[in-house]
PDB file of C-alpha atoms in Angstrom:
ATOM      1  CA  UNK A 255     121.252  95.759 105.270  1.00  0.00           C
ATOM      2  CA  UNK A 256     118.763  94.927 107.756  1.00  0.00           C
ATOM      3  CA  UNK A 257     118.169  91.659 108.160  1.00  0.00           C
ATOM      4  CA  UNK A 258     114.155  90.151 108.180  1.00  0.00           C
ATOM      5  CA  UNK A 259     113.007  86.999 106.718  1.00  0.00           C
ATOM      6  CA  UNK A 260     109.919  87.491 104.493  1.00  0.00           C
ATOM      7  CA  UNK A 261     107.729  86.004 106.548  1.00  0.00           C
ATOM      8  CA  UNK A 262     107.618  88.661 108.659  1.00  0.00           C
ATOM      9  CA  UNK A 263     107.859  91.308 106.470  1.00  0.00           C
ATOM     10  CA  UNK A 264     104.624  89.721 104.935  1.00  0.00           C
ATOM     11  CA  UNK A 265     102.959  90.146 108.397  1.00  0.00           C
ATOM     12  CA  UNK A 266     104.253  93.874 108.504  1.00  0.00           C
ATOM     13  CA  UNK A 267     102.164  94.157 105.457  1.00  0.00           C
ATOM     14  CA  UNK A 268      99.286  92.175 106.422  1.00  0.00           C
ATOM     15  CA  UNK A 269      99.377  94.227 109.939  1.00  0.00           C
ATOM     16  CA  UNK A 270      99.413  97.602 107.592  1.00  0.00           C
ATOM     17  CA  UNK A 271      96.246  96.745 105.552  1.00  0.00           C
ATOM     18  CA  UNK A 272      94.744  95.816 108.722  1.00  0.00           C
ATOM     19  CA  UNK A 273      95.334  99.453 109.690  1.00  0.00           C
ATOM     20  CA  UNK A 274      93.231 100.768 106.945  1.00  0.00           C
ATOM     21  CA  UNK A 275      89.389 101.901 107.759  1.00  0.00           C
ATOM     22  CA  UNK A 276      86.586  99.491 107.058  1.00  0.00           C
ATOM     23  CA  UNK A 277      85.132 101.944 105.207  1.00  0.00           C
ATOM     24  CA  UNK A 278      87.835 102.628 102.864  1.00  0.00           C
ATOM     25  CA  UNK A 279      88.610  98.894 102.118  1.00  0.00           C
ATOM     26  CA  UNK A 280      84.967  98.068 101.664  1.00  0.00           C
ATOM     27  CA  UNK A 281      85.251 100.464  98.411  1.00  0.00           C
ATOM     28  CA  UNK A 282      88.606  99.240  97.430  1.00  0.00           C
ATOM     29  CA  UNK A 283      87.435  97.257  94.540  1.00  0.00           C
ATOM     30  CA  UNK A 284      89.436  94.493  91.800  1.00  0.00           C
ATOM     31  CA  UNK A 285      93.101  94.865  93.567  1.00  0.00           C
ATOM     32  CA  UNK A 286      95.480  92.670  94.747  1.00  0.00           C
ATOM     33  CA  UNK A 287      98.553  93.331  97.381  1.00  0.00           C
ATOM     34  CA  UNK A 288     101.750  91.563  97.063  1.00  0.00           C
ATOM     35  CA  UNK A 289     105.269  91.567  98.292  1.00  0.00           C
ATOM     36  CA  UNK A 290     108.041  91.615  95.899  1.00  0.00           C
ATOM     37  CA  UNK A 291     111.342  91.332  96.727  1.00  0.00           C
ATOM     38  CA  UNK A 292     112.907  94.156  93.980  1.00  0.00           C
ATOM     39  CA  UNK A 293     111.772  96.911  92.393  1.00  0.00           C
ATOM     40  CA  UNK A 294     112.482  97.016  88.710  1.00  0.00           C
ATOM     41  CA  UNK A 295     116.259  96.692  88.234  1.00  0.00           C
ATOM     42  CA  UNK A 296     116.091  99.583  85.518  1.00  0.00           C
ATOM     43  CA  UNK A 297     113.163 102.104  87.454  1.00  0.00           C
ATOM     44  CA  UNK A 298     114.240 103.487  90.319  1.00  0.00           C
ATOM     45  CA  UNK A 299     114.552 101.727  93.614  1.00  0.00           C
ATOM     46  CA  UNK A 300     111.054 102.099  94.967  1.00  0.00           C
ATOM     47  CA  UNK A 301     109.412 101.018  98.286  1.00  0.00           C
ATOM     48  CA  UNK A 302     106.074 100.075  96.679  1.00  0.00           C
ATOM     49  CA  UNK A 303     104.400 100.092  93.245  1.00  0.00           C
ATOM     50  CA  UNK A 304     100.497 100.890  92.309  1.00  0.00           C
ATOM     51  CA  UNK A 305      99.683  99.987  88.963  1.00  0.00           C
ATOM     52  CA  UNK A 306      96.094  99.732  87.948  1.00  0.00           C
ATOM     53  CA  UNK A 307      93.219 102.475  87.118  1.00  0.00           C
ATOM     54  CA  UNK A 308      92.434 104.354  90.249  1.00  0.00           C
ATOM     55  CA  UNK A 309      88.784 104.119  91.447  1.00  0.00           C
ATOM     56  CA  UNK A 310      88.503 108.077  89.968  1.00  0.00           C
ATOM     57  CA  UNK A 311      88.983 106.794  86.388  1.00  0.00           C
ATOM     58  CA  UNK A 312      86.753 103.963  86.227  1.00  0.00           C
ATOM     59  CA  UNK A 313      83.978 104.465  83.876  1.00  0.00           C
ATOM     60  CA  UNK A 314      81.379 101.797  82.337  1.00  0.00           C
ATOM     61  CA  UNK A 315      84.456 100.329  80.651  1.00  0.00           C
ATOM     62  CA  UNK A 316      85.776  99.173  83.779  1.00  0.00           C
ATOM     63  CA  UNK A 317      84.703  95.413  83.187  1.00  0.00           C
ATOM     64  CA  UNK A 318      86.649  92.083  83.220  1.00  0.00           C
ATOM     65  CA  UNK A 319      90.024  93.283  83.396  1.00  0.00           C
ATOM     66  CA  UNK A 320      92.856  91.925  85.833  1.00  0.00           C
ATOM     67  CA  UNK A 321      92.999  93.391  89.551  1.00  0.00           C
ATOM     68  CA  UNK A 322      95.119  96.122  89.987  1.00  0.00           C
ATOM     69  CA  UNK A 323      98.318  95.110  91.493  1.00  0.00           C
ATOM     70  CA  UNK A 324      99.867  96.966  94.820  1.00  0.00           C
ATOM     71  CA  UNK A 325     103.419  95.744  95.143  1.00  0.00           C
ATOM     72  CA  UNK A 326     105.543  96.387  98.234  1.00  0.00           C
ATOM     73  CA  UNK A 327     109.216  96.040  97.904  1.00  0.00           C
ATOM     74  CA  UNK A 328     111.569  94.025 100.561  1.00  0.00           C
ATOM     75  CA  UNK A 329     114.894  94.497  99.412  1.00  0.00           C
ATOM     76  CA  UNK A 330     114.834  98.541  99.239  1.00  0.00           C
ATOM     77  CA  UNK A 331     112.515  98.953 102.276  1.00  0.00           C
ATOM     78  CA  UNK A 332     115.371  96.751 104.577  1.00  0.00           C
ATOM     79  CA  UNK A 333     117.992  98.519 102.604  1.00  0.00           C
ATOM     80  CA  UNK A 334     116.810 102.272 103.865  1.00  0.00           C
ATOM     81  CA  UNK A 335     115.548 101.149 107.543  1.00  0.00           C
ATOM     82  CA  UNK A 336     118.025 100.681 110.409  1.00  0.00           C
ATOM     83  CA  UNK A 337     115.683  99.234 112.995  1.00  0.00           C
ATOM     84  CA  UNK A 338     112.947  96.783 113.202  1.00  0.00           C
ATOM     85  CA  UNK A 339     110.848  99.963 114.116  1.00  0.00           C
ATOM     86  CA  UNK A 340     111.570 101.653 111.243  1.00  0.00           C
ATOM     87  CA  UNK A 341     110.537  98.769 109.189  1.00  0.00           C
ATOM     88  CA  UNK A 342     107.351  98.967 110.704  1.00  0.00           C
ATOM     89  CA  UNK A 343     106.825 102.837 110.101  1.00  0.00           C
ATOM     90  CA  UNK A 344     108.219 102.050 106.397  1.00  0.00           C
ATOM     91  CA  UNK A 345     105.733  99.681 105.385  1.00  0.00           C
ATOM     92  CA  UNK A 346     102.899 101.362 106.886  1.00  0.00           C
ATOM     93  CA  UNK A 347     103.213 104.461 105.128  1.00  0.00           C
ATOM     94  CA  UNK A 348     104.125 102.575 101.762  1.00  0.00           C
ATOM     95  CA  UNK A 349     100.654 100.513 102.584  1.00  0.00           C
ATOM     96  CA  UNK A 350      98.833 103.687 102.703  1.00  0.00           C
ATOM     97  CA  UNK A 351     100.614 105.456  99.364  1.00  0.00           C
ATOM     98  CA  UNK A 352     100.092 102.895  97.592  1.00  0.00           C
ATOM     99  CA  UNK A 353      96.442 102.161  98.366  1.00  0.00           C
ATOM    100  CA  UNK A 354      95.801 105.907  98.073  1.00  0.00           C
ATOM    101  CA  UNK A 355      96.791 105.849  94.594  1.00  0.00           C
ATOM    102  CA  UNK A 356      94.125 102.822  94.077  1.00  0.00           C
ATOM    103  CA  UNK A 357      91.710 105.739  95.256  1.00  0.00           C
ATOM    104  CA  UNK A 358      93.203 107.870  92.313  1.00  0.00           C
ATOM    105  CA  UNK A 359      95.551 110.385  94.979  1.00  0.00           C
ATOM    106  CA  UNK A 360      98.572 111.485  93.480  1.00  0.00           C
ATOM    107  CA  UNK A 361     102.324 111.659  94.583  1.00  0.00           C
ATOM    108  CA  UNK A 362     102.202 115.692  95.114  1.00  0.00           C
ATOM    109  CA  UNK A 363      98.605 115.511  97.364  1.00  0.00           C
ATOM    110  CA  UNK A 364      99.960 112.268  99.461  1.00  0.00           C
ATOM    111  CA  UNK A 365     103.686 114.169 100.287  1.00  0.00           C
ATOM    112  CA  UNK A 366     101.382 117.442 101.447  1.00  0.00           C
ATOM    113  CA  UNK A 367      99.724 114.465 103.728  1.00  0.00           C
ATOM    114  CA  UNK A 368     102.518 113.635 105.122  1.00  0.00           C
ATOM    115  CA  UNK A 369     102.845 110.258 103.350  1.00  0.00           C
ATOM    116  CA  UNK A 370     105.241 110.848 100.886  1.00  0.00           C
TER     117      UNK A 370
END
């Protein structure tokens, strides 16, 4: 496994959400980004985790209720990568799934994307 203390795998993430438009992060509303170090031990082994209602299924409902919570795994993402570079790569394109699924884009529309 490679090795990376979280620290800077915190900074890969903050560098990420830097990455995303102003314009798209001045609509992301009531969500919160965090870094986990596991997945759930009886899911799958995922890189990151959306779990909220998307922006496309908010009605007049949508009022008081916890942020949504983006979580992006440590332990599989150094696990999978090889290189420091493909940490970087990894995380940015888990950043940007998982966000896009805050904007209510599914798994099928985001692999056609390219960021499966």
């Amino acid at each position: 496994m490679l090795e990376m203390s979280r620290e800077a795998f915190e900074e890969l993430v903050s560098q990420a959400l830097d990455t995303i438009p102003p314009e798209l992060t001045r609509v992301m509303d009531n969500v919160a980004v965090f870094v986990e170090e596991e997945s759930d031990p009886a899911g799958p082994e995922l890189f990151g985790l959306y779990e909220g209602t998307p922006l496309t299924e908010r009605g007049e409902w949508y009022a008081g209720v916890l942020p949504d919570r983006i979580s992006i795994y440590r332990g599989p993402t150094l696990r999978y990568c090889t290189t420091p570079d493909e940490v970087v790569h990894q995380v940015a394109v888990t950043v940007v799934h998982e966000i896009a699924h805050h904007f209510g884009i599914e798994d099928a529309r985001l692999h056609e994307l390219g960021w499966g």
